[in-house]
PDB file of C-alpha atoms in Angstrom:
ATOM      1  CA  UNK A 576     173.347  99.257  65.714  1.00  0.00           C
ATOM      2  CA  UNK A 577     169.809  98.613  66.877  1.00  0.00           C
ATOM      3  CA  UNK A 578     167.191  97.707  64.331  1.00  0.00           C
ATOM      4  CA  UNK A 579     164.859 100.284  65.789  1.00  0.00           C
ATOM      5  CA  UNK A 580     166.321 103.566  66.963  1.00  0.00           C
ATOM      6  CA  UNK A 581     164.524 106.099  69.244  1.00  0.00           C
ATOM      7  CA  UNK A 582     165.800 109.193  70.854  1.00  0.00           C
ATOM      8  CA  UNK A 583     165.670 108.641  74.639  1.00  0.00           C
ATOM      9  CA  UNK A 584     164.884 112.257  75.470  1.00  0.00           C
ATOM     10  CA  UNK A 585     163.669 113.577  77.822  1.00  0.00           C
ATOM     11  CA  UNK A 586     161.359 115.708  75.724  1.00  0.00           C
ATOM     12  CA  UNK A 587     159.853 118.597  77.751  1.00  0.00           C
ATOM     13  CA  UNK A 588     156.932 120.556  76.369  1.00  0.00           C
ATOM     14  CA  UNK A 589     154.432 123.077  77.764  1.00  0.00           C
ATOM     15  CA  UNK A 590     150.805 121.936  78.225  1.00  0.00           C
ATOM     16  CA  UNK A 591     148.821 122.383  74.965  1.00  0.00           C
ATOM     17  CA  UNK A 592     151.863 121.969  72.706  1.00  0.00           C
ATOM     18  CA  UNK A 593     152.208 119.308  70.086  1.00  0.00           C
ATOM     19  CA  UNK A 594     154.465 116.445  71.025  1.00  0.00           C
ATOM     20  CA  UNK A 595     156.432 114.956  68.117  1.00  0.00           C
ATOM     21  CA  UNK A 596     158.058 111.504  68.537  1.00  0.00           C
ATOM     22  CA  UNK A 597     160.049 109.561  65.957  1.00  0.00           C
ATOM     23  CA  UNK A 598     161.702 106.185  65.355  1.00  0.00           C
ATOM     24  CA  UNK A 599     163.858 104.913  62.554  1.00  0.00           C
ATOM     25  CA  UNK A 600     164.285 101.296  61.581  1.00  0.00           C
ATOM     26  CA  UNK A 601     166.574  99.292  59.300  1.00  0.00           C
ATOM     27  CA  UNK A 602     164.709  96.023  58.550  1.00  0.00           C
ATOM     28  CA  UNK A 603     162.678  96.228  55.341  1.00  0.00           C
ATOM     29  CA  UNK A 604     160.670  93.214  56.398  1.00  0.00           C
ATOM     30  CA  UNK A 605     158.900  95.179  59.130  1.00  0.00           C
ATOM     31  CA  UNK A 606     155.225  95.694  58.198  1.00  0.00           C
ATOM     32  CA  UNK A 607     153.411  96.439  61.490  1.00  0.00           C
ATOM     33  CA  UNK A 608     154.225  99.505  63.513  1.00  0.00           C
ATOM     34  CA  UNK A 609     152.975 100.217  67.071  1.00  0.00           C
ATOM     35  CA  UNK A 610     153.264 102.986  69.596  1.00  0.00           C
ATOM     36  CA  UNK A 611     152.872 102.211  73.317  1.00  0.00           C
ATOM     37  CA  UNK A 612     152.673 104.510  76.355  1.00  0.00           C
ATOM     38  CA  UNK A 613     154.299 103.396  79.582  1.00  0.00           C
ATOM     39  CA  UNK A 614     153.662 105.122  82.900  1.00  0.00           C
ATOM     40  CA  UNK A 615     156.146 104.647  85.765  1.00  0.00           C
ATOM     41  CA  UNK A 616     155.976 101.231  87.325  1.00  0.00           C
ATOM     42  CA  UNK A 617     153.346 100.034  84.838  1.00  0.00           C
ATOM     43  CA  UNK A 618     153.376  97.871  81.728  1.00  0.00           C
ATOM     44  CA  UNK A 619     153.287  99.335  78.189  1.00  0.00           C
ATOM     45  CA  UNK A 620     149.775 100.019  76.839  1.00  0.00           C
ATOM     46  CA  UNK A 621     148.948 100.196  73.139  1.00  0.00           C
ATOM     47  CA  UNK A 622     148.207 103.628  71.724  1.00  0.00           C
ATOM     48  CA  UNK A 623     148.369 103.215  67.939  1.00  0.00           C
ATOM     49  CA  UNK A 624     148.717 100.274  65.541  1.00  0.00           C
ATOM     50  CA  UNK A 625     149.388 100.734  61.839  1.00  0.00           C
ATOM     51  CA  UNK A 626     150.074  98.305  59.020  1.00  0.00           C
ATOM     52  CA  UNK A 627     152.416  99.403  56.208  1.00  0.00           C
ATOM     53  CA  UNK A 628     152.730 103.066  55.140  1.00  0.00           C
ATOM     54  CA  UNK A 629     150.242 105.867  55.826  1.00  0.00           C
ATOM     55  CA  UNK A 630     148.566 107.877  58.568  1.00  0.00           C
ATOM     56  CA  UNK A 631     146.236 106.884  61.249  1.00  0.00           C
ATOM     57  CA  UNK A 632     144.382 109.285  63.623  1.00  0.00           C
ATOM     58  CA  UNK A 633     142.800 108.425  66.945  1.00  0.00           C
ATOM     59  CA  UNK A 634     141.509 111.472  68.937  1.00  0.00           C
ATOM     60  CA  UNK A 635     144.572 113.580  69.877  1.00  0.00           C
ATOM     61  CA  UNK A 636     147.013 110.921  68.491  1.00  0.00           C
ATOM     62  CA  UNK A 637     148.282 110.651  64.952  1.00  0.00           C
ATOM     63  CA  UNK A 638     150.716 107.890  63.737  1.00  0.00           C
ATOM     64  CA  UNK A 639     152.565 108.149  60.524  1.00  0.00           C
ATOM     65  CA  UNK A 640     154.571 105.441  58.723  1.00  0.00           C
ATOM     66  CA  UNK A 641     156.964 106.152  55.799  1.00  0.00           C
ATOM     67  CA  UNK A 642     158.329 102.805  54.671  1.00  0.00           C
ATOM     68  CA  UNK A 643     160.379 104.390  51.908  1.00  0.00           C
ATOM     69  CA  UNK A 644     162.330 106.320  54.529  1.00  0.00           C
ATOM     70  CA  UNK A 645     161.959 103.682  57.224  1.00  0.00           C
ATOM     71  CA  UNK A 646     160.578 106.362  59.562  1.00  0.00           C
ATOM     72  CA  UNK A 647     157.666 106.254  61.973  1.00  0.00           C
ATOM     73  CA  UNK A 648     156.203 109.122  63.903  1.00  0.00           C
ATOM     74  CA  UNK A 649     153.669 109.794  66.651  1.00  0.00           C
ATOM     75  CA  UNK A 650     152.129 113.137  67.219  1.00  0.00           C
ATOM     76  CA  UNK A 651     150.143 114.131  70.342  1.00  0.00           C
ATOM     77  CA  UNK A 652     147.967 117.298  69.922  1.00  0.00           C
ATOM     78  CA  UNK A 653     146.861 119.535  72.793  1.00  0.00           C
ATOM     79  CA  UNK A 654     149.242 117.716  75.140  1.00  0.00           C
ATOM     80  CA  UNK A 655     148.245 117.308  78.783  1.00  0.00           C
ATOM     81  CA  UNK A 656     150.214 116.713  81.962  1.00  0.00           C
ATOM     82  CA  UNK A 657     148.709 113.199  81.993  1.00  0.00           C
ATOM     83  CA  UNK A 658     150.581 112.520  78.714  1.00  0.00           C
ATOM     84  CA  UNK A 659     153.840 112.535  80.698  1.00  0.00           C
ATOM     85  CA  UNK A 660     155.161 109.056  80.227  1.00  0.00           C
ATOM     86  CA  UNK A 661     157.675 107.022  78.198  1.00  0.00           C
ATOM     87  CA  UNK A 662     156.633 106.284  74.667  1.00  0.00           C
ATOM     88  CA  UNK A 663     157.802 103.116  72.925  1.00  0.00           C
ATOM     89  CA  UNK A 664     157.787 102.316  69.212  1.00  0.00           C
ATOM     90  CA  UNK A 665     157.658  98.703  68.012  1.00  0.00           C
ATOM     91  CA  UNK A 666     158.216  97.299  64.532  1.00  0.00           C
ATOM     92  CA  UNK A 667     157.221  93.740  63.557  1.00  0.00           C
ATOM     93  CA  UNK A 668     157.258  91.489  60.561  1.00  0.00           C
ATOM     94  CA  UNK A 669     159.740  88.620  60.408  1.00  0.00           C
ATOM     95  CA  UNK A 670     160.669  89.550  63.955  1.00  0.00           C
ATOM     96  CA  UNK A 671     159.627  92.102  66.456  1.00  0.00           C
ATOM     97  CA  UNK A 672     161.761  94.848  67.895  1.00  0.00           C
ATOM     98  CA  UNK A 673     161.184  97.801  70.273  1.00  0.00           C
ATOM     99  CA  UNK A 674     162.884 101.139  70.350  1.00  0.00           C
ATOM    100  CA  UNK A 675     164.489 102.132  73.596  1.00  0.00           C
ATOM    101  CA  UNK A 676     161.691 104.601  74.523  1.00  0.00           C
ATOM    102  CA  UNK A 677     161.421 108.420  74.695  1.00  0.00           C
ATOM    103  CA  UNK A 678     160.566 110.058  78.000  1.00  0.00           C
ATOM    104  CA  UNK A 679     158.043 112.834  77.623  1.00  0.00           C
ATOM    105  CA  UNK A 680     157.265 115.546  80.238  1.00  0.00           C
ATOM    106  CA  UNK A 681     154.347 117.874  79.744  1.00  0.00           C
ATOM    107  CA  UNK A 682     154.598 120.828  82.065  1.00  0.00           C
ATOM    108  CA  UNK A 683     151.419 122.601  83.296  1.00  0.00           C
TER     109      UNK A 683
ATOM    110  CA  UNK B 974     138.973  92.916  82.862  1.00  0.00           C
ATOM    111  CA  UNK B 975     142.187  91.338  84.157  1.00  0.00           C
ATOM    112  CA  UNK B 976     144.084  91.067  80.867  1.00  0.00           C
ATOM    113  CA  UNK B 977     147.622  89.889  81.573  1.00  0.00           C
ATOM    114  CA  UNK B 978     148.408  89.097  85.212  1.00  0.00           C
ATOM    115  CA  UNK B 979     151.980  88.624  86.474  1.00  0.00           C
ATOM    116  CA  UNK B 980     153.115  87.286  89.861  1.00  0.00           C
ATOM    117  CA  UNK B 981     154.930  88.227  91.899  1.00  0.00           C
ATOM    118  CA  UNK B 982     155.215  92.010  91.529  1.00  0.00           C
ATOM    119  CA  UNK B 983     158.515  92.278  93.442  1.00  0.00           C
ATOM    120  CA  UNK B 984     161.196  89.768  94.465  1.00  0.00           C
ATOM    121  CA  UNK B 985     164.703  89.878  95.855  1.00  0.00           C
ATOM    122  CA  UNK B 986     166.848  86.813  95.354  1.00  0.00           C
ATOM    123  CA  UNK B 987     170.416  85.825  96.235  1.00  0.00           C
ATOM    124  CA  UNK B 988     172.885  84.848  93.589  1.00  0.00           C
ATOM    125  CA  UNK B 989     172.389  81.141  92.761  1.00  0.00           C
ATOM    126  CA  UNK B 990     168.789  80.932  93.877  1.00  0.00           C
ATOM    127  CA  UNK B 991     166.109  79.765  91.490  1.00  0.00           C
ATOM    128  CA  UNK B 992     162.717  81.299  90.863  1.00  0.00           C
ATOM    129  CA  UNK B 993     159.703  81.021  88.536  1.00  0.00           C
ATOM    130  CA  UNK B 994     157.798  84.082  87.327  1.00  0.00           C
ATOM    131  CA  UNK B 995     154.182  83.404  86.549  1.00  0.00           C
ATOM    132  CA  UNK B 996     152.037  85.003  83.807  1.00  0.00           C
ATOM    133  CA  UNK B 997     148.359  84.313  82.858  1.00  0.00           C
ATOM    134  CA  UNK B 998     146.157  85.916  80.296  1.00  0.00           C
ATOM    135  CA  UNK B 999     142.335  85.772  80.014  1.00  0.00           C
ATOM    136  CA  UNK B1000     142.003  87.103  76.446  1.00  0.00           C
ATOM    137  CA  UNK B1001     142.177  83.678  74.696  1.00  0.00           C
ATOM    138  CA  UNK B1002     145.328  84.812  72.913  1.00  0.00           C
ATOM    139  CA  UNK B1003     147.532  82.310  71.044  1.00  0.00           C
ATOM    140  CA  UNK B1004     150.834  84.048  71.476  1.00  0.00           C
ATOM    141  CA  UNK B1005     152.670  84.928  74.694  1.00  0.00           C
ATOM    142  CA  UNK B1006     156.008  86.617  75.347  1.00  0.00           C
ATOM    143  CA  UNK B1007     158.552  87.360  78.069  1.00  0.00           C
ATOM    144  CA  UNK B1008     160.660  90.526  77.977  1.00  0.00           C
ATOM    145  CA  UNK B1009     163.143  92.161  80.149  1.00  0.00           C
ATOM    146  CA  UNK B1010     163.398  95.944  80.407  1.00  0.00           C
ATOM    147  CA  UNK B1011     166.645  97.647  81.485  1.00  0.00           C
ATOM    148  CA  UNK B1012     167.380 101.358  81.562  1.00  0.00           C
ATOM    149  CA  UNK B1013     168.472 102.604  78.101  1.00  0.00           C
ATOM    150  CA  UNK B1014     167.965  99.130  76.584  1.00  0.00           C
ATOM    151  CA  UNK B1015     164.202  99.149  75.884  1.00  0.00           C
ATOM    152  CA  UNK B1016     162.280  95.938  75.882  1.00  0.00           C
ATOM    153  CA  UNK B1017     164.289  92.784  74.908  1.00  0.00           C
ATOM    154  CA  UNK B1018     162.556  89.575  74.028  1.00  0.00           C
ATOM    155  CA  UNK B1019     163.693  86.596  76.112  1.00  0.00           C
ATOM    156  CA  UNK B1020     161.371  83.869  74.917  1.00  0.00           C
ATOM    157  CA  UNK B1021     158.062  83.689  73.122  1.00  0.00           C
ATOM    158  CA  UNK B1022     155.309  81.044  72.529  1.00  0.00           C
ATOM    159  CA  UNK B1023     153.428  81.266  69.235  1.00  0.00           C
ATOM    160  CA  UNK B1024     150.867  78.808  70.353  1.00  0.00           C
ATOM    161  CA  UNK B1025     150.168  76.297  73.093  1.00  0.00           C
ATOM    162  CA  UNK B1026     152.869  73.628  73.104  1.00  0.00           C
ATOM    163  CA  UNK B1027     155.575  75.678  71.285  1.00  0.00           C
ATOM    164  CA  UNK B1028     158.318  77.939  72.580  1.00  0.00           C
ATOM    165  CA  UNK B1029     161.173  79.752  70.798  1.00  0.00           C
ATOM    166  CA  UNK B1030     164.172  81.816  71.899  1.00  0.00           C
ATOM    167  CA  UNK B1031     164.189  85.548  71.566  1.00  0.00           C
ATOM    168  CA  UNK B1032     167.067  87.999  71.648  1.00  0.00           C
ATOM    169  CA  UNK B1033     168.421  87.276  75.188  1.00  0.00           C
ATOM    170  CA  UNK B1034     167.459  83.724  76.219  1.00  0.00           C
ATOM    171  CA  UNK B1035     170.672  82.682  78.115  1.00  0.00           C
ATOM    172  CA  UNK B1036     169.993  81.823  81.804  1.00  0.00           C
ATOM    173  CA  UNK B1037     166.245  81.432  81.313  1.00  0.00           C
ATOM    174  CA  UNK B1038     163.821  78.646  80.626  1.00  0.00           C
ATOM    175  CA  UNK B1039     160.081  78.888  79.850  1.00  0.00           C
ATOM    176  CA  UNK B1040     157.032  76.631  79.965  1.00  0.00           C
ATOM    177  CA  UNK B1041     153.740  77.167  78.136  1.00  0.00           C
ATOM    178  CA  UNK B1042     151.584  75.327  80.649  1.00  0.00           C
ATOM    179  CA  UNK B1043     148.351  75.793  78.731  1.00  0.00           C
ATOM    180  CA  UNK B1044     146.827  78.472  76.474  1.00  0.00           C
ATOM    181  CA  UNK B1045     146.455  80.906  79.468  1.00  0.00           C
ATOM    182  CA  UNK B1046     149.697  80.436  81.306  1.00  0.00           C
ATOM    183  CA  UNK B1047     153.387  81.086  80.378  1.00  0.00           C
ATOM    184  CA  UNK B1048     156.039  80.854  83.007  1.00  0.00           C
ATOM    185  CA  UNK B1049     159.666  82.071  83.097  1.00  0.00           C
ATOM    186  CA  UNK B1050     162.298  80.318  85.173  1.00  0.00           C
ATOM    187  CA  UNK B1051     165.613  81.393  86.436  1.00  0.00           C
ATOM    188  CA  UNK B1052     167.522  78.279  87.415  1.00  0.00           C
ATOM    189  CA  UNK B1053     170.555  79.990  89.003  1.00  0.00           C
ATOM    190  CA  UNK B1054     170.030  83.704  89.332  1.00  0.00           C
ATOM    191  CA  UNK B1055     172.842  86.126  88.575  1.00  0.00           C
ATOM    192  CA  UNK B1056     173.137  89.839  89.436  1.00  0.00           C
ATOM    193  CA  UNK B1057     173.007  90.637  85.577  1.00  0.00           C
ATOM    194  CA  UNK B1058     169.487  89.281  85.628  1.00  0.00           C
ATOM    195  CA  UNK B1059     168.338  92.140  87.853  1.00  0.00           C
ATOM    196  CA  UNK B1060     165.625  93.778  85.731  1.00  0.00           C
ATOM    197  CA  UNK B1061     161.972  94.410  85.278  1.00  0.00           C
ATOM    198  CA  UNK B1062     160.345  91.480  83.524  1.00  0.00           C
ATOM    199  CA  UNK B1063     157.178  91.895  81.407  1.00  0.00           C
ATOM    200  CA  UNK B1064     154.851  89.236  80.106  1.00  0.00           C
ATOM    201  CA  UNK B1065     152.672  90.002  77.037  1.00  0.00           C
ATOM    202  CA  UNK B1066     150.110  88.214  74.851  1.00  0.00           C
ATOM    203  CA  UNK B1067     148.724  88.821  71.347  1.00  0.00           C
ATOM    204  CA  UNK B1068     145.951  87.459  69.274  1.00  0.00           C
ATOM    205  CA  UNK B1069     147.500  85.620  66.293  1.00  0.00           C
ATOM    206  CA  UNK B1070     150.464  83.419  66.004  1.00  0.00           C
ATOM    207  CA  UNK B1071     154.093  84.515  65.915  1.00  0.00           C
ATOM    208  CA  UNK B1072     155.006  88.022  64.828  1.00  0.00           C
ATOM    209  CA  UNK B1073     152.151  88.791  62.554  1.00  0.00           C
ATOM    210  CA  UNK B1074     149.234  90.975  63.334  1.00  0.00           C
ATOM    211  CA  UNK B1075     150.457  92.511  66.488  1.00  0.00           C
ATOM    212  CA  UNK B1076     149.787  94.331  68.942  1.00  0.00           C
ATOM    213  CA  UNK B1077     150.606  92.954  72.289  1.00  0.00           C
ATOM    214  CA  UNK B1078     148.904  93.377  75.646  1.00  0.00           C
ATOM    215  CA  UNK B1079     151.312  93.706  78.636  1.00  0.00           C
ATOM    216  CA  UNK B1080     151.153  92.936  82.297  1.00  0.00           C
ATOM    217  CA  UNK B1081     152.440  95.384  84.920  1.00  0.00           C
ATOM    218  CA  UNK B1082     155.763  93.616  85.341  1.00  0.00           C
ATOM    219  CA  UNK B1083     157.872  91.836  88.024  1.00  0.00           C
ATOM    220  CA  UNK B1084     160.653  93.816  89.548  1.00  0.00           C
ATOM    221  CA  UNK B1085     163.393  91.399  90.262  1.00  0.00           C
ATOM    222  CA  UNK B1086     166.641  92.195  92.236  1.00  0.00           C
ATOM    223  CA  UNK B1087     169.406  89.708  92.542  1.00  0.00           C
ATOM    224  CA  UNK B1088     172.040  90.381  95.223  1.00  0.00           C
TER     225      UNK B1088
END
């Protein structure tokens, strides 16, 4: 079993909808949680970075961390076709581990 | 801003050949990392370097060697390439040592095919 689990999708939504992405993890030592966006044939780029539990908002993006449930989420409001990409979660602490990525398609 | 630069972008090798993948960062970061990305497997850490002069194994180090040439450069070497090493390789860097205080900045990858 992977230490960070992520549904591979694909997740298809209409333009303007809210995209909801989730990861679960098993290592209690993880303290830092990141979300990256990866376009085809490009490297991952950081979207959100959170430490411990709580919410963080940046424009259309909101990241949530629930350490009691070992559950992290990313929400994208007012989704655009340009949001179509693969989204990777990462957890770090005594080690660092990525989820397998969720492919998202936002249809015009 | 260049960020993390990887060379080459594409490469085809024959089984048994050797090759070095190059990575350089211009952000004055202490830590650097090498990953491979395969379909359905996500990013898997091959080796990392917490600071200049140190290197450590990650999740999948077998068949690879690394060199932290200086603070800017971190190379990955395949001594005898195998078809199982066909993958996309990403280099990354981050500001503080080891695993703490992420996040990482990634290059655009090297697509490596081994026949």
